[in-house]
PDB file of C-alpha atoms and ligand atoms in Angstrom:
ATOM      1  CA  MET X1265     -71.790  -0.951  50.517  1.00 53.00           C
ATOM      2  CA  ILE X1266     -75.564  -1.152  50.440  1.00 55.00           C
ATOM      3  CA  LEU X1267     -75.612   0.473  47.000  1.00 54.00           C
ATOM      4  CA  ALA X1268     -72.973  -1.976  45.703  1.00 56.00           C
ATOM      5  CA  ALA X1269     -74.995  -4.909  47.050  1.00 53.00           C
ATOM      6  CA  ALA X1270     -78.159  -3.546  45.403  1.00 53.00           C
ATOM      7  CA  ILE X1271     -76.384  -3.188  42.037  1.00 51.00           C
ATOM      8  CA  LEU X1272     -75.008  -6.733  42.267  1.00 49.00           C
ATOM      9  CA  LEU X1273     -78.515  -7.994  43.057  1.00 50.00           C
ATOM     10  CA  MET X1274     -79.914  -6.146  40.024  1.00 50.00           C
ATOM     11  CA  ILE X1275     -77.184  -7.587  37.776  1.00 47.00           C
ATOM     12  CA  GLY X1276     -77.935 -11.042  39.134  1.00 46.00           C
ATOM     13  CA  GLN X1277     -81.632 -10.658  38.378  1.00 47.00           C
ATOM     14  CA  ALA X1278     -80.907  -9.381  34.855  1.00 46.00           C
ATOM     15  CA  CYS X1279     -78.742 -12.455  34.185  1.00 45.00           C
ATOM     16  CA  ASN X1280     -81.402 -14.802  35.512  1.00 46.00           C
ATOM     17  CA  THR X1281     -84.045 -13.245  33.279  1.00 46.00           C
ATOM     18  CA  LYS X1282     -81.825 -13.639  30.225  1.00 44.00           C
ATOM     19  CA  THR X1283     -81.143 -17.298  31.047  1.00 48.00           C
ATOM     20  CA  GLU X1284     -84.867 -18.028  31.346  1.00 48.00           C
ATOM     21  CA  LYS X1285     -85.535 -16.391  27.958  1.00 45.00           C
ATOM     22  CA  GLN X1286     -82.766 -18.429  26.330  1.00 47.00           C
ATOM     23  CA  GLU X1287     -84.240 -21.628  27.739  1.00 47.00           C
ATOM     24  CA  ILE X1288     -87.670 -20.762  26.343  1.00 44.00           C
ATOM     25  CA  MET X1289     -86.188 -20.058  22.905  1.00 45.00           C
ATOM     26  CA  GLU X1290     -84.233 -23.313  22.963  1.00 48.00           C
ATOM     27  CA  SER X1291     -87.307 -25.329  23.869  1.00 45.00           C
ATOM     28  CA  ASP X1292     -89.241 -23.595  21.053  1.00 49.00           C
ATOM     29  CA  LYS X1293     -86.605 -24.732  18.572  1.00 51.00           C
ATOM     30  CA  ASN X1294     -87.437 -28.344  19.394  1.00 58.00           C
ATOM     31  CA  GLU X1295     -91.151 -27.878  18.633  1.00 68.00           C
ATOM     32  CA  LEU X1296     -91.720 -28.204  14.901  1.00 81.00           C
ATOM     33  CA  ASN X1297     -94.757 -26.670  13.256  1.00 83.00           C
ATOM     34  CA  ALA X1298     -96.597 -29.612  11.740  1.00 86.00           C
ATOM     35  CA  ILE X1299     -98.084 -28.850   8.313  1.00 88.00           C
ATOM     36  CA  PHE X1300     -99.313 -32.328   7.354  1.00 91.00           C
ATOM     37  CA  PRO X1301    -100.581 -35.271   9.414  1.00 92.00           C
ATOM     38  CA  LYS X1302     -97.697 -37.092  11.083  1.00 91.00           C
ATOM     39  CA  GLY X1303     -98.475 -40.378   9.287  1.00 94.00           C
ATOM     40  CA  GLU X1304     -97.144 -43.839  10.018  1.00 95.00           C
ATOM     41  CA  LYS X1305     -93.983 -44.683  11.952  1.00 96.00           C
ATOM     42  CA  GLY X1306     -91.231 -45.753   9.559  1.00 96.00           C
ATOM     43  CA  SER X1307     -90.061 -49.372   9.740  1.00 96.00           C
ATOM     44  CA  GLU X1308     -86.813 -50.260  11.542  1.00 96.00           C
ATOM     45  CA  GLU X1309     -85.938 -51.981   8.264  1.00 97.00           C
ATOM     46  CA  PHE X1310     -85.422 -48.523   6.696  1.00 98.00           C
ATOM     47  CA  PHE X1311     -85.014 -46.022   9.575  1.00 98.00           C
ATOM     48  CA  THR X1312     -82.981 -45.607  12.777  1.00 98.00           C
ATOM     49  CA  GLY X1313     -84.944 -43.902  15.562  1.00 97.00           C
ATOM     50  CA  ASN X1314     -88.419 -42.387  15.272  1.00 97.00           C
ATOM     51  CA  ALA X1315     -89.396 -41.248  11.777  1.00 97.00           C
ATOM     52  CA  TYR X1316     -92.971 -40.766  10.535  1.00 97.00           C
ATOM     53  CA  SER X1317     -94.102 -40.441   6.938  1.00 96.00           C
ATOM     54  CA  ILE X1318     -97.237 -39.727   4.960  1.00 97.00           C
ATOM     55  CA  ARG X1319     -97.777 -39.941   1.199  1.00 97.00           C
ATOM     56  CA  LEU X1320     -99.303 -36.723  -0.174  1.00 97.00           C
ATOM     57  CA  VAL X1321     -99.229 -37.339  -3.949  1.00 97.00           C
ATOM     58  CA  GLU X1322     -99.580 -40.797  -5.510  1.00 96.00           C
ATOM     59  CA  SER X1323     -97.928 -41.499  -8.840  1.00 96.00           C
ATOM     60  CA  ASN X1324    -100.209 -42.171 -11.811  1.00 96.00           C
ATOM     61  CA  SER X1325    -100.057 -42.237 -15.625  1.00 94.00           C
ATOM     62  CA  ILE X1326    -100.461 -38.441 -15.861  1.00 94.00           C
ATOM     63  CA  HIS X1327     -98.003 -37.483 -13.093  1.00 95.00           C
ATOM     64  CA  THR X1328     -95.349 -40.174 -12.628  1.00 97.00           C
ATOM     65  CA  THR X1329     -94.251 -38.420  -9.445  1.00 98.00           C
ATOM     66  CA  LEU X1330     -94.497 -39.228  -5.744  1.00 97.00           C
ATOM     67  CA  ALA X1331     -94.566 -36.606  -3.006  1.00 98.00           C
ATOM     68  CA  GLY X1332     -94.855 -36.942   0.739  1.00 97.00           C
ATOM     69  CA  ASN X1333     -93.776 -35.651   4.106  1.00 97.00           C
ATOM     70  CA  VAL X1334     -91.341 -37.179   6.601  1.00 97.00           C
ATOM     71  CA  TYR X1335     -90.921 -36.037  10.183  1.00 96.00           C
ATOM     72  CA  PHE X1336     -87.719 -37.185  11.913  1.00 97.00           C
ATOM     73  CA  GLU X1337     -87.469 -36.858  15.694  1.00 96.00           C
ATOM     74  CA  PRO X1338     -84.031 -35.727  16.957  1.00 96.00           C
ATOM     75  CA  ASP X1339     -81.372 -38.408  16.270  1.00 96.00           C
ATOM     76  CA  ALA X1340     -83.611 -40.275  13.760  1.00 97.00           C
ATOM     77  CA  ARG X1341     -82.347 -40.883  10.224  1.00 98.00           C
ATOM     78  CA  SER X1342     -82.952 -42.994   7.145  1.00 98.00           C
ATOM     79  CA  HIS X1343     -80.728 -45.919   6.230  1.00 98.00           C
ATOM     80  CA  TRP X1344     -78.396 -45.455   3.292  1.00 98.00           C
ATOM     81  CA  HIS X1345     -80.333 -45.629  -0.009  1.00 98.00           C
ATOM     82  CA  THR X1346     -80.499 -44.592  -3.654  1.00 98.00           C
ATOM     83  CA  HIS X1347     -83.320 -43.332  -5.884  1.00 98.00           C
ATOM     84  CA  PRO X1348     -83.209 -44.568  -9.521  1.00 97.00           C
ATOM     85  CA  SER X1349     -84.478 -41.194 -10.791  1.00 96.00           C
ATOM     86  CA  GLY X1350     -83.214 -38.999  -7.954  1.00 97.00           C
ATOM     87  CA  GLN X1351     -85.096 -37.079  -5.278  1.00 97.00           C
ATOM     88  CA  ILE X1352     -85.819 -33.494  -4.258  1.00 98.00           C
ATOM     89  CA  LEU X1353     -86.111 -32.598  -0.566  1.00 98.00           C
ATOM     90  CA  ILE X1354     -87.801 -29.390   0.629  1.00 98.00           C
ATOM     91  CA  ILE X1355     -87.162 -28.707   4.305  1.00 97.00           C
ATOM     92  CA  THR X1356     -90.210 -27.161   5.971  1.00 96.00           C
ATOM     93  CA  ASP X1357     -88.992 -27.028   9.574  1.00 96.00           C
ATOM     94  CA  GLY X1358     -86.205 -27.975  11.935  1.00 96.00           C
ATOM     95  CA  VAL X1359     -82.555 -28.860  11.403  1.00 97.00           C
ATOM     96  CA  GLY X1360     -81.180 -32.050   9.906  1.00 97.00           C
ATOM     97  CA  TYR X1361     -78.362 -33.807   8.119  1.00 98.00           C
ATOM     98  CA  HIS X1362     -77.944 -34.956   4.514  1.00 98.00           C
ATOM     99  CA  GLN X1363     -74.934 -36.937   3.354  1.00 97.00           C
ATOM    100  CA  ILE X1364     -73.864 -38.258  -0.031  1.00 96.00           C
ATOM    101  CA  GLU X1365     -71.455 -41.196   0.271  1.00 97.00           C
ATOM    102  CA  GLY X1366     -67.821 -40.018   0.248  1.00 96.00           C
ATOM    103  CA  GLN X1367     -68.754 -36.435   1.150  1.00 96.00           C
ATOM    104  CA  GLU X1368     -69.077 -34.527   4.433  1.00 96.00           C
ATOM    105  CA  ILE X1369     -72.433 -34.338   6.236  1.00 97.00           C
ATOM    106  CA  GLU X1370     -74.365 -31.274   5.063  1.00 97.00           C
ATOM    107  CA  VAL X1371     -76.566 -29.454   7.599  1.00 97.00           C
ATOM    108  CA  ILE X1372     -80.052 -28.797   6.202  1.00 97.00           C
ATOM    109  CA  LYS X1373     -82.672 -26.527   7.732  1.00 96.00           C
ATOM    110  CA  LYS X1374     -86.067 -24.922   7.187  1.00 96.00           C
ATOM    111  CA  GLY X1375     -86.232 -23.340   3.736  1.00 96.00           C
ATOM    112  CA  ASP X1376     -83.467 -25.444   2.155  1.00 97.00           C
ATOM    113  CA  VAL X1377     -83.986 -27.393  -1.078  1.00 98.00           C
ATOM    114  CA  VAL X1378     -81.707 -30.390  -1.641  1.00 96.00           C
ATOM    115  CA  LYS X1379     -81.397 -32.421  -4.838  1.00 94.00           C
ATOM    116  CA  CYS X1380     -80.187 -36.025  -4.667  1.00 93.00           C
ATOM    117  CA  PRO X1381     -78.967 -37.146  -8.131  1.00 94.00           C
ATOM    118  CA  PRO X1382     -80.147 -40.502  -9.576  1.00 97.00           C
ATOM    119  CA  ASN X1383     -78.472 -43.627  -8.180  1.00 97.00           C
ATOM    120  CA  VAL X1384     -76.295 -41.713  -5.703  1.00 97.00           C
ATOM    121  CA  LYS X1385     -75.996 -43.399  -2.304  1.00 98.00           C
ATOM    122  CA  HIS X1386     -77.079 -41.062   0.500  1.00 98.00           C
ATOM    123  CA  TRP X1387     -79.073 -40.668   3.718  1.00 98.00           C
ATOM    124  CA  HIS X1388     -81.034 -37.893   5.414  1.00 98.00           C
ATOM    125  CA  GLY X1389     -82.484 -37.267   8.861  1.00 98.00           C
ATOM    126  CA  ALA X1390     -82.694 -35.045  11.916  1.00 97.00           C
ATOM    127  CA  SER X1391     -79.817 -33.467  13.823  1.00 97.00           C
ATOM    128  CA  PRO X1392     -79.097 -34.837  17.319  1.00 96.00           C
ATOM    129  CA  ASP X1393     -80.923 -32.003  19.133  1.00 94.00           C
ATOM    130  CA  VAL X1394     -83.599 -30.742  16.725  1.00 95.00           C
ATOM    131  CA  GLY X1395     -86.053 -32.712  14.593  1.00 96.00           C
ATOM    132  CA  LEU X1396     -86.514 -32.317  10.842  1.00 97.00           C
ATOM    133  CA  GLN X1397     -89.656 -31.955   8.756  1.00 96.00           C
ATOM    134  CA  GLN X1398     -89.092 -32.541   5.029  1.00 97.00           C
ATOM    135  CA  LEU X1399     -91.152 -32.896   1.901  1.00 97.00           C
ATOM    136  CA  TYR X1400     -89.827 -35.378  -0.644  1.00 98.00           C
ATOM    137  CA  ILE X1401     -90.514 -35.435  -4.374  1.00 98.00           C
ATOM    138  CA  ILE X1402     -89.552 -38.476  -6.458  1.00 98.00           C
ATOM    139  CA  PRO X1403     -89.923 -37.909 -10.230  1.00 97.00           C
ATOM    140  CA  ASN X1404     -90.126 -40.516 -13.000  1.00 97.00           C
ATOM    141  CA  THR X1405     -91.340 -43.289 -10.727  1.00 97.00           C
ATOM    142  CA  GLU X1406     -91.536 -45.663 -13.721  1.00 96.00           C
ATOM    143  CA  GLN X1407     -87.748 -45.994 -13.216  1.00 96.00           C
ATOM    144  CA  GLY X1408     -88.216 -47.049  -9.578  1.00 96.00           C
ATOM    145  CA  ILE X1409     -88.580 -45.295  -6.224  1.00 97.00           C
ATOM    146  CA  VAL X1410     -85.951 -46.334  -3.689  1.00 97.00           C
ATOM    147  CA  GLU X1411     -83.298 -49.011  -3.123  1.00 98.00           C
ATOM    148  CA  TRP X1412     -82.695 -49.473   0.616  1.00 98.00           C
ATOM    149  CA  MET X1413     -79.242 -50.324   2.023  1.00 98.00           C
ATOM    150  CA  GLU X1414     -77.523 -50.635   5.435  1.00 98.00           C
ATOM    151  CA  PRO X1415     -78.213 -48.414   8.492  1.00 98.00           C
ATOM    152  CA  VAL X1416     -76.160 -45.259   9.119  1.00 98.00           C
ATOM    153  CA  THR X1417     -73.873 -46.138  12.040  1.00 97.00           C
ATOM    154  CA  ASP X1418     -73.572 -43.865  15.098  1.00 97.00           C
ATOM    155  CA  GLU X1419     -69.928 -43.329  14.108  1.00 97.00           C
ATOM    156  CA  VAL X1420     -70.935 -41.904  10.717  1.00 97.00           C
ATOM    157  CA  TYR X1421     -73.861 -39.925  12.197  1.00 98.00           C
ATOM    158  CA  ASN X1422     -71.760 -38.429  15.016  1.00 97.00           C
ATOM    159  CA  ALA X1423     -68.901 -37.448  12.678  1.00 94.00           C
ATOM    160  CA  LYS X1424     -70.554 -34.018  12.259  1.00 86.00           C
TER     161      LYS X1424
HETATM  162 MN1   MN B 801     -83.407 -39.992  -0.265  1.00 64.42          MN
END
């Protein structure tokens, strides 16, 4: 009996240890490794929730290209929008969502590269539990940068 009780106690301790490790790993997932300064909080006119952006490359006559970084806290996302010359996203940390109108939400994560074609209505942002850090590149800025539209409703966001 004593031996059985001791074994049960050991099993119990082993389970507890595993649970603690899992919790630590899960909390680590929510901490993104910042590469660039966080930048300015995005306007409620264009974003739902807490999003921060910083411009890294300004467009000029030699390079008609914009590049910058956006950090979305969990649950934050852009409003629907289009880019006249398209956009390239490079995900540098976290987990997020990208959706082209009429298509399913696509999960995007660290290391992914996503191309948004010109004039295609879409949105991008964090997942509900983990933030997203993304670089954006907008080429051919002489054609325009972004056309903002309506917010992404909770119904659309939670459809994933
Ligand atoms: Mn976009």
